[in-house]
mmCIF file of C-alpha atoms and ligand atoms in Angstrom:
data_model
loop_
_atom_site.group_PDB
_atom_site.id
_atom_site.type_symbol
_atom_site.label_atom_id
_atom_site.label_comp_id
_atom_site.label_asym_id
_atom_site.label_seq_id
_atom_site.Cartn_x
_atom_site.Cartn_y
_atom_site.Cartn_z
ATOM 1 C CA MET H 1 3.366 -24.073 -11.292
ATOM 2 C CA THR H 2 4.777 -21.134 -9.595
ATOM 3 C CA VAL H 3 8.577 -20.652 -10.503
ATOM 4 C CA GLN H 4 10.604 -19.255 -7.676
ATOM 5 C CA ILE H 5 13.513 -17.271 -8.303
ATOM 6 C CA ASP H 6 15.690 -15.137 -5.875
ATOM 7 C CA THR H 7 18.597 -13.592 -7.952
ATOM 8 C CA LEU H 8 18.286 -10.523 -10.412
ATOM 9 C CA PRO H 9 19.949 -12.444 -13.342
ATOM 10 C CA ALA H 10 17.404 -15.343 -12.969
ATOM 11 C CA LEU H 11 14.660 -12.685 -13.013
ATOM 12 C CA ARG H 12 16.116 -11.017 -15.819
ATOM 13 C CA LEU H 13 16.519 -14.338 -17.821
ATOM 14 C CA LEU H 14 13.137 -15.467 -16.998
ATOM 15 C CA LEU H 15 11.305 -12.420 -17.968
ATOM 16 C CA ALA H 16 13.495 -11.894 -21.021
ATOM 17 C CA GLU H 17 12.225 -15.238 -22.197
ATOM 18 C CA GLN H 18 8.620 -14.280 -21.661
ATOM 19 C CA ARG H 19 9.099 -10.861 -23.365
ATOM 20 C CA ARG H 20 10.604 -12.972 -26.254
ATOM 21 C CA GLN H 21 7.672 -15.137 -26.669
ATOM 22 C CA GLY H 22 5.480 -11.821 -26.946
ATOM 23 C CA LYS H 23 3.733 -12.027 -23.500
ATOM 24 C CA SER H 24 2.871 -9.026 -21.410
ATOM 25 C CA ILE H 25 4.219 -9.039 -17.845
ATOM 26 C CA GLY H 26 2.137 -8.088 -14.570
ATOM 27 C CA LEU H 27 4.185 -7.212 -11.615
ATOM 28 C CA VAL H 28 2.440 -7.786 -8.144
ATOM 29 C CA PRO H 29 5.038 -6.231 -5.514
ATOM 30 C CA THR H 30 4.353 -7.322 -1.984
ATOM 31 C CA MET H 31 5.902 -7.987 1.368
ATOM 32 C CA GLY H 32 4.342 -11.186 1.886
ATOM 33 C CA ASN H 33 2.265 -12.806 4.347
ATOM 34 C CA LEU H 34 -0.392 -12.899 1.663
ATOM 35 C CA HIS H 35 -4.059 -12.810 2.233
ATOM 36 C CA ALA H 36 -7.179 -12.197 0.142
ATOM 37 C CA GLY H 37 -6.119 -8.713 -0.802
ATOM 38 C CA HIS H 38 -3.166 -9.607 -2.555
ATOM 39 C CA VAL H 39 -4.919 -12.718 -4.072
ATOM 40 C CA SER H 40 -7.247 -10.199 -5.540
ATOM 41 C CA LEU H 41 -4.293 -8.363 -7.375
ATOM 42 C CA VAL H 42 -2.930 -11.596 -8.774
ATOM 43 C CA THR H 43 -6.273 -12.625 -9.733
ATOM 44 C CA CYS H 44 -6.400 -9.063 -11.733
ATOM 45 C CA ALA H 45 -3.083 -9.255 -12.971
ATOM 46 C CA LYS H 46 -3.638 -12.829 -14.447
ATOM 47 C CA ALA H 47 -6.850 -11.231 -16.293
ATOM 48 C CA GLN H 48 -4.801 -8.696 -17.681
ATOM 49 C CA CYS H 49 -1.350 -9.868 -18.345
ATOM 50 C CA ASP H 50 0.098 -13.018 -19.997
ATOM 51 C CA PHE H 51 2.628 -13.712 -17.323
ATOM 52 C CA VAL H 52 2.346 -12.518 -13.667
ATOM 53 C CA ILE H 53 5.209 -12.298 -11.131
ATOM 54 C CA THR H 54 4.868 -11.635 -7.547
ATOM 55 C CA SER H 55 7.713 -10.035 -5.555
ATOM 56 C CA ILE H 56 8.036 -10.763 -1.735
ATOM 57 C CA PHE H 57 10.334 -8.514 -0.070
ATOM 58 C CA VAL H 58 10.040 -7.136 3.326
ATOM 59 C CA ASN H 59 12.059 -4.106 2.512
ATOM 60 C CA PRO H 60 14.297 -2.537 5.389
ATOM 61 C CA LEU H 61 14.561 0.705 3.783
ATOM 62 C CA GLN H 62 10.832 1.500 4.356
ATOM 63 C CA PHE H 63 10.862 0.933 8.234
ATOM 64 C CA GLY H 64 12.170 3.320 10.821
ATOM 65 C CA PRO H 65 14.518 2.269 13.501
ATOM 66 C CA ASN H 66 11.809 1.704 16.204
ATOM 67 C CA GLU H 67 9.249 0.166 13.836
ATOM 68 C CA ASP H 68 8.285 -3.632 13.086
ATOM 69 C CA TYR H 69 10.707 -4.777 10.546
ATOM 70 C CA ALA H 70 12.222 -7.526 12.691
ATOM 71 C CA ARG H 71 8.846 -8.849 13.834
ATOM 72 C CA TYR H 72 7.088 -8.361 10.398
ATOM 73 C CA PRO H 73 5.448 -11.566 9.445
ATOM 74 C CA ARG H 74 7.677 -13.629 7.137
ATOM 75 C CA THR H 75 5.537 -16.977 5.935
ATOM 76 C CA LEU H 76 7.323 -17.841 2.727
ATOM 77 C CA PRO H 77 6.038 -21.571 2.434
ATOM 78 C CA ALA H 78 2.144 -20.489 2.843
ATOM 79 C CA ASP H 79 2.733 -17.546 0.575
ATOM 80 C CA LYS H 80 4.117 -20.002 -2.036
ATOM 81 C CA THR H 81 0.946 -22.163 -1.557
ATOM 82 C CA VAL H 82 -1.497 -19.083 -1.877
ATOM 83 C CA LEU H 83 0.526 -18.318 -5.337
ATOM 84 C CA GLU H 84 0.255 -21.630 -6.590
ATOM 85 C CA THR H 85 -3.580 -21.477 -5.787
ATOM 86 C CA ALA H 86 -3.917 -18.314 -7.570
ATOM 87 C CA ASP H 87 -2.187 -19.548 -10.549
ATOM 88 C CA CYS H 88 0.545 -16.759 -10.210
ATOM 89 C CA ASP H 89 3.444 -17.612 -12.861
ATOM 90 C CA ALA H 90 6.478 -16.811 -10.764
ATOM 91 C CA VAL H 91 7.641 -15.528 -7.255
ATOM 92 C CA PHE H 92 10.545 -13.284 -6.822
ATOM 93 C CA THR H 93 12.018 -13.739 -3.339
ATOM 94 C CA PRO H 94 15.382 -11.690 -3.255
ATOM 95 C CA ALA H 95 17.477 -11.395 -0.083
ATOM 96 C CA VAL H 96 18.248 -7.955 1.377
ATOM 97 C CA ALA H 97 22.097 -8.239 -0.008
ATOM 98 C CA GLU H 98 20.492 -9.056 -3.455
ATOM 99 C CA LEU H 99 18.709 -5.792 -3.812
ATOM 100 C CA TYR H 100 20.897 -3.629 -1.564
ATOM 101 C CA PRO H 101 24.403 -4.909 -2.493
ATOM 102 C CA ALA H 102 26.078 -1.519 -1.214
ATOM 103 C CA GLY H 103 23.997 -1.418 1.939
ATOM 104 C CA LEU H 104 21.289 0.653 3.112
ATOM 105 C CA GLU H 105 23.155 3.960 3.831
ATOM 106 C CA GLN H 106 24.701 4.545 0.523
ATOM 107 C CA GLN H 107 21.326 3.690 -1.561
ATOM 108 C CA THR H 108 20.252 6.100 -3.973
ATOM 109 C CA ARG H 109 16.731 7.086 -2.803
ATOM 110 C CA ILE H 110 13.880 8.234 -4.957
ATOM 111 C CA SER H 111 11.577 11.146 -2.871
ATOM 112 C CA VAL H 112 8.379 12.505 -4.115
ATOM 113 C CA PRO H 113 8.564 16.148 -2.414
ATOM 114 C CA HIS H 114 6.236 17.292 -0.051
ATOM 115 C CA LEU H 115 3.321 14.649 -0.479
ATOM 116 C CA SER H 116 5.618 11.811 0.996
ATOM 117 C CA THR H 117 5.987 14.054 4.258
ATOM 118 C CA LEU H 118 2.159 14.127 4.967
ATOM 119 C CA TYR H 119 -0.219 11.843 7.045
ATOM 120 C CA CYS H 120 1.633 8.397 7.180
ATOM 121 C CA GLY H 121 4.646 10.231 5.925
ATOM 122 C CA LYS H 122 4.581 12.505 9.003
ATOM 123 C CA SER H 123 4.394 9.595 11.683
ATOM 124 C CA ARG H 124 6.796 7.639 9.506
ATOM 125 C CA PRO H 125 9.733 9.974 8.401
ATOM 126 C CA GLY H 126 11.568 8.418 5.533
ATOM 127 C CA HIS H 127 8.894 5.674 4.824
ATOM 128 C CA PHE H 128 7.741 6.749 1.451
ATOM 129 C CA ASP H 129 11.248 7.203 0.087
ATOM 130 C CA GLY H 130 11.990 3.768 1.032
ATOM 131 C CA VAL H 131 8.690 2.448 -0.575
ATOM 132 C CA CYS H 132 9.279 4.517 -3.838
ATOM 133 C CA THR H 133 13.068 3.399 -3.888
ATOM 134 C CA ILE H 134 12.099 -0.274 -3.663
ATOM 135 C CA VAL H 135 9.335 -0.122 -5.996
ATOM 136 C CA CYS H 136 11.355 1.996 -8.729
ATOM 137 C CA LYS H 137 13.979 -0.762 -8.395
ATOM 138 C CA LEU H 138 11.376 -3.534 -8.797
ATOM 139 C CA PHE H 139 9.862 -1.753 -11.671
ATOM 140 C CA ASN H 140 13.698 -1.337 -13.430
ATOM 141 C CA MET H 141 14.474 -4.904 -12.503
ATOM 142 C CA SER H 142 11.176 -6.623 -14.047
ATOM 143 C CA GLN H 143 10.167 -3.814 -16.397
ATOM 144 C CA PRO H 144 6.412 -4.835 -16.123
ATOM 145 C CA ASP H 145 3.669 -3.750 -18.680
ATOM 146 C CA VAL H 146 1.359 -3.343 -15.566
ATOM 147 C CA ALA H 147 1.969 -3.212 -11.707
ATOM 148 C CA PHE H 148 -0.716 -4.010 -9.098
ATOM 149 C CA PHE H 149 -1.238 -2.573 -5.949
ATOM 150 C CA GLY H 150 -3.906 -2.271 -3.170
ATOM 151 C CA LEU H 151 -5.502 1.146 -2.478
ATOM 152 C CA LYS H 152 -5.649 0.494 1.305
ATOM 153 C CA ASP H 153 -2.411 2.205 1.265
ATOM 154 C CA PHE H 154 -4.171 5.098 -0.699
ATOM 155 C CA GLN H 155 -1.076 7.591 0.005
ATOM 156 C CA GLN H 156 1.477 4.904 -1.234
ATOM 157 C CA PHE H 157 -0.490 4.328 -4.629
ATOM 158 C CA PHE H 158 -0.841 8.025 -5.169
ATOM 159 C CA LEU H 159 2.848 8.460 -4.565
ATOM 160 C CA ILE H 160 3.927 5.746 -6.574
ATOM 161 C CA SER H 161 1.555 7.015 -9.461
ATOM 162 C CA ARG H 162 3.084 10.327 -9.132
ATOM 163 C CA MET H 163 6.845 8.868 -9.328
ATOM 164 C CA VAL H 164 5.780 6.835 -12.412
ATOM 165 C CA ALA H 165 4.550 10.149 -13.915
ATOM 166 C CA ASP H 166 7.466 12.304 -12.922
ATOM 167 C CA LEU H 167 10.145 9.503 -14.110
ATOM 168 C CA GLN H 168 8.077 8.872 -17.229
ATOM 169 C CA LEU H 169 8.422 5.034 -16.543
ATOM 170 C CA PRO H 170 6.778 3.090 -19.164
ATOM 171 C CA LEU H 171 4.265 1.015 -17.397
ATOM 172 C CA SER H 172 0.847 1.533 -15.991
ATOM 173 C CA LEU H 173 -0.418 1.057 -12.608
ATOM 174 C CA VAL H 174 -3.743 -0.575 -11.247
ATOM 175 C CA GLY H 175 -5.209 0.231 -7.973
ATOM 176 C CA MET H 176 -7.485 -2.649 -6.505
ATOM 177 C CA PRO H 177 -10.211 -2.044 -3.712
ATOM 178 C CA THR H 178 -9.567 -2.872 -0.275
ATOM 179 C CA ILE H 179 -10.598 -6.435 0.846
ATOM 180 C CA ARG H 180 -12.262 -6.523 4.296
ATOM 181 C CA GLU H 181 -12.961 -9.026 6.786
ATOM 182 C CA ALA H 182 -16.862 -9.729 7.629
ATOM 183 C CA SER H 183 -16.297 -6.902 10.567
ATOM 184 C CA GLY H 184 -15.364 -4.420 8.012
ATOM 185 C CA LEU H 185 -11.502 -4.557 9.316
ATOM 186 C CA ALA H 186 -9.262 -3.931 6.120
ATOM 187 C CA MET H 187 -7.010 -7.097 5.479
ATOM 188 C CA SER H 188 -3.513 -6.468 6.445
ATOM 189 C CA SER H 189 -0.754 -8.431 7.313
ATOM 190 C CA ARG H 190 -0.505 -6.622 10.513
ATOM 191 C CA ASN H 191 -3.791 -8.014 11.686
ATOM 192 C CA GLY H 192 -2.068 -11.160 12.737
ATOM 193 C CA PHE H 193 -0.755 -9.125 15.500
ATOM 194 C CA LEU H 194 -4.160 -8.295 17.103
ATOM 195 C CA ASN H 195 -5.521 -10.335 19.905
ATOM 196 C CA ALA H 196 -9.312 -10.696 20.021
ATOM 197 C CA ASP H 197 -9.886 -7.483 21.925
ATOM 198 C CA GLN H 198 -7.601 -5.266 19.873
ATOM 199 C CA ARG H 199 -9.536 -6.957 16.648
ATOM 200 C CA GLU H 200 -12.995 -5.799 18.127
ATOM 201 C CA GLN H 201 -11.444 -2.255 18.767
ATOM 202 C CA ALA H 202 -9.889 -2.179 15.457
ATOM 203 C CA THR H 203 -13.455 -2.515 13.851
ATOM 204 C CA ALA H 204 -13.987 1.049 14.851
ATOM 205 C CA ILE H 205 -11.653 2.187 12.015
ATOM 206 C CA PHE H 206 -14.010 1.373 9.298
ATOM 207 C CA ALA H 207 -16.898 2.294 11.074
ATOM 208 C CA THR H 208 -15.591 5.781 11.786
ATOM 209 C CA LEU H 209 -14.615 6.049 8.357
ATOM 210 C CA GLN H 210 -17.948 5.186 7.249
ATOM 211 C CA HIS H 211 -19.726 7.408 9.772
ATOM 212 C CA ILE H 212 -17.646 10.607 8.756
ATOM 213 C CA ALA H 213 -18.274 9.625 5.031
ATOM 214 C CA ARG H 214 -22.016 9.469 5.702
ATOM 215 C CA LEU H 215 -22.108 12.994 7.342
ATOM 216 C CA ILE H 216 -20.012 14.482 4.246
ATOM 217 C CA ARG H 217 -22.510 13.008 1.884
ATOM 218 C CA ASN H 218 -25.348 14.785 3.980
ATOM 219 C CA GLY H 219 -23.779 18.007 3.518
ATOM 220 C CA GLU H 220 -21.502 18.233 6.349
ATOM 221 C CA ARG H 221 -18.312 20.602 5.271
ATOM 222 C CA ASP H 222 -16.547 21.264 8.430
ATOM 223 C CA PHE H 223 -13.798 19.289 7.792
ATOM 224 C CA PRO H 224 -11.704 20.206 10.968
ATOM 225 C CA GLN H 225 -14.720 19.518 13.187
ATOM 226 C CA LEU H 226 -15.100 15.952 11.363
ATOM 227 C CA GLU H 227 -11.813 15.043 11.802
ATOM 228 C CA ARG H 228 -12.185 15.900 15.606
ATOM 229 C CA LEU H 229 -15.163 13.671 15.771
ATOM 230 C CA ALA H 230 -13.524 10.927 14.045
ATOM 231 C CA LEU H 231 -10.406 11.070 16.395
ATOM 232 C CA GLY H 232 -12.852 11.126 19.221
ATOM 233 C CA GLN H 233 -14.453 7.962 18.212
ATOM 234 C CA LEU H 234 -11.470 6.189 17.674
ATOM 235 C CA ALA H 235 -10.163 6.849 21.029
ATOM 236 C CA ALA H 236 -13.550 6.103 22.584
ATOM 237 C CA ALA H 237 -13.278 2.568 20.870
ATOM 238 C CA GLY H 238 -9.874 2.134 22.949
ATOM 239 C CA LEU H 239 -7.657 2.831 19.917
ATOM 240 C CA ARG H 240 -4.697 5.181 19.688
ATOM 241 C CA PRO H 241 -5.412 7.554 16.811
ATOM 242 C CA ASP H 242 -2.380 8.617 14.935
ATOM 243 C CA TYR H 243 -4.215 10.920 12.443
ATOM 244 C CA PHE H 244 -7.472 11.320 10.592
ATOM 245 C CA HIS H 245 -7.842 13.544 7.614
ATOM 246 C CA VAL H 246 -10.289 14.591 4.940
ATOM 247 C CA VAL H 247 -8.122 14.819 2.049
ATOM 248 C CA ASP H 248 -8.763 16.212 -1.817
ATOM 249 C CA ARG H 249 -7.911 13.009 -3.603
ATOM 250 C CA THR H 250 -7.042 14.776 -6.748
ATOM 251 C CA SER H 251 -4.031 16.368 -5.040
ATOM 252 C CA LEU H 252 -3.669 14.494 -1.949
ATOM 253 C CA LEU H 253 -3.531 17.777 -0.041
ATOM 254 C CA PRO H 254 -5.892 18.669 3.067
ATOM 255 C CA ALA H 255 -9.415 19.158 1.686
ATOM 256 C CA HIS H 256 -10.390 22.865 1.035
ATOM 257 C CA SER H 257 -14.024 24.416 0.782
ATOM 258 C CA GLN H 258 -14.316 23.586 -2.997
ATOM 259 C CA SER H 259 -12.839 20.083 -2.870
ATOM 260 C CA LEU H 260 -15.617 17.301 -3.993
ATOM 261 C CA GLU H 261 -13.573 14.348 -4.809
ATOM 262 C CA LEU H 262 -12.355 13.256 -1.171
ATOM 263 C CA VAL H 263 -10.697 10.508 0.717
ATOM 264 C CA LEU H 264 -10.552 10.046 4.331
ATOM 265 C CA LEU H 265 -7.358 8.872 5.706
ATOM 266 C CA THR H 266 -6.518 7.489 9.007
ATOM 267 C CA ALA H 267 -4.169 5.550 11.038
ATOM 268 C CA ALA H 268 -4.687 4.194 14.327
ATOM 269 C CA TYR H 269 -2.736 1.956 16.904
ATOM 270 C CA ALA H 270 -4.675 -1.039 18.276
ATOM 271 C CA GLY H 271 -2.115 -1.855 21.249
ATOM 272 C CA SER H 272 1.202 -1.243 19.504
ATOM 273 C CA THR H 273 -0.050 -2.352 15.869
ATOM 274 C CA ARG H 274 -0.475 0.530 13.531
ATOM 275 C CA LEU H 275 -3.210 0.200 11.256
ATOM 276 C CA ILE H 276 -4.334 2.275 8.234
ATOM 277 C CA ASP H 277 -7.587 2.576 6.361
ATOM 278 C CA ASN H 278 -9.293 4.980 4.143
ATOM 279 C CA VAL H 279 -12.774 5.553 2.267
ATOM 280 C CA THR H 280 -13.274 7.559 -0.818
ATOM 281 C CA VAL H 281 -16.345 9.952 -0.718
ATOM 282 C CA GLU H 282 -18.052 12.636 -2.871
ATOM 283 C CA ALA H 283 -19.128 15.550 -1.410
ATOM 284 C CA PRO H 284 -22.394 16.790 -2.704
ATOM 285 C CA VAL H 285 -22.533 19.778 -5.076
ATOM 286 C CA HIS H 286 -24.021 22.847 -3.533
ATOM 287 C CA GLY H 287 -26.322 24.726 -5.769
HETATM 288 O O1 PAF E 301 2.499 -2.307 -0.086
HETATM 289 C C1 PAF E 301 3.491 -3.075 0.450
HETATM 290 O O2 PAF E 301 3.171 -4.168 0.625
HETATM 291 C C2 PAF E 301 4.904 -2.301 -0.044
HETATM 292 O O3 PAF E 301 5.038 -0.995 0.683
HETATM 293 C C3 PAF E 301 5.412 -2.249 -1.249
HETATM 294 C C4 PAF E 301 4.727 -1.539 -1.938
HETATM 295 C C5 PAF E 301 5.403 -4.010 -1.597
HETATM 296 C C6 PAF E 301 6.901 -1.912 -1.370
HETATM 297 O O4 PAF E 301 7.919 -2.631 -0.240
#
């Protein structure tokens, strides 16, 4: 049985009882509309922790004024069924007023400098401050031993890891691989916005990432040229590319000539739906 709670006092009470019983606590923060990617997080959490709580909260602080906060899919009854099936112990479903009792304007914010202004942060100013703030609050509220995130949001996971290190928060993080549809399209709650044509166009995102990764593995190192090639491929498929960057995944900064551990980060619009994806790639060492 998945217990549902929606207030902070109820959350604290429930988790204090688990801790009193000596149980380790795993937290899976989500915005709901759960898909196979989320299920993989819960499954991993169940394997590692005695008590697993999933939070479902569409966080207004991480959406810009012209973004899709209002139309973001909210599917709580279906989500609860998914969590029951995944044997999740509890689900935390707070209202906005529960987490932001003083309103959004006056909310203290957590900001990871510089890195949160690159890539997705450049197109979505303030987005990562909203993410880090809510994630830090969820960590404080539930004090998990381990928290689980999907690596589709590679930059998000990197920034949360940096926040945890910088604030010396007492928990560990697990990043889980992206789960894909048969077409290669990364699972996302926003895929539900796509019509059949856009869904087809969107397959070019992973195909392009794989193509560029192959070229790098084959020794190509002109990263600006590869980025231009990728943007062209995304556009040719009918998408509106936002960015495509070859990034050093040890620093999250643009890759330089010595970078070997890379991640290709991209975002592109299919119609009005913004999709993100990434693949990691090791550059060959030149002798
Ligand atoms: O990845 C998400 O779904 C959200 O950004 C998160 C981490 C739950 C914070 O609202």
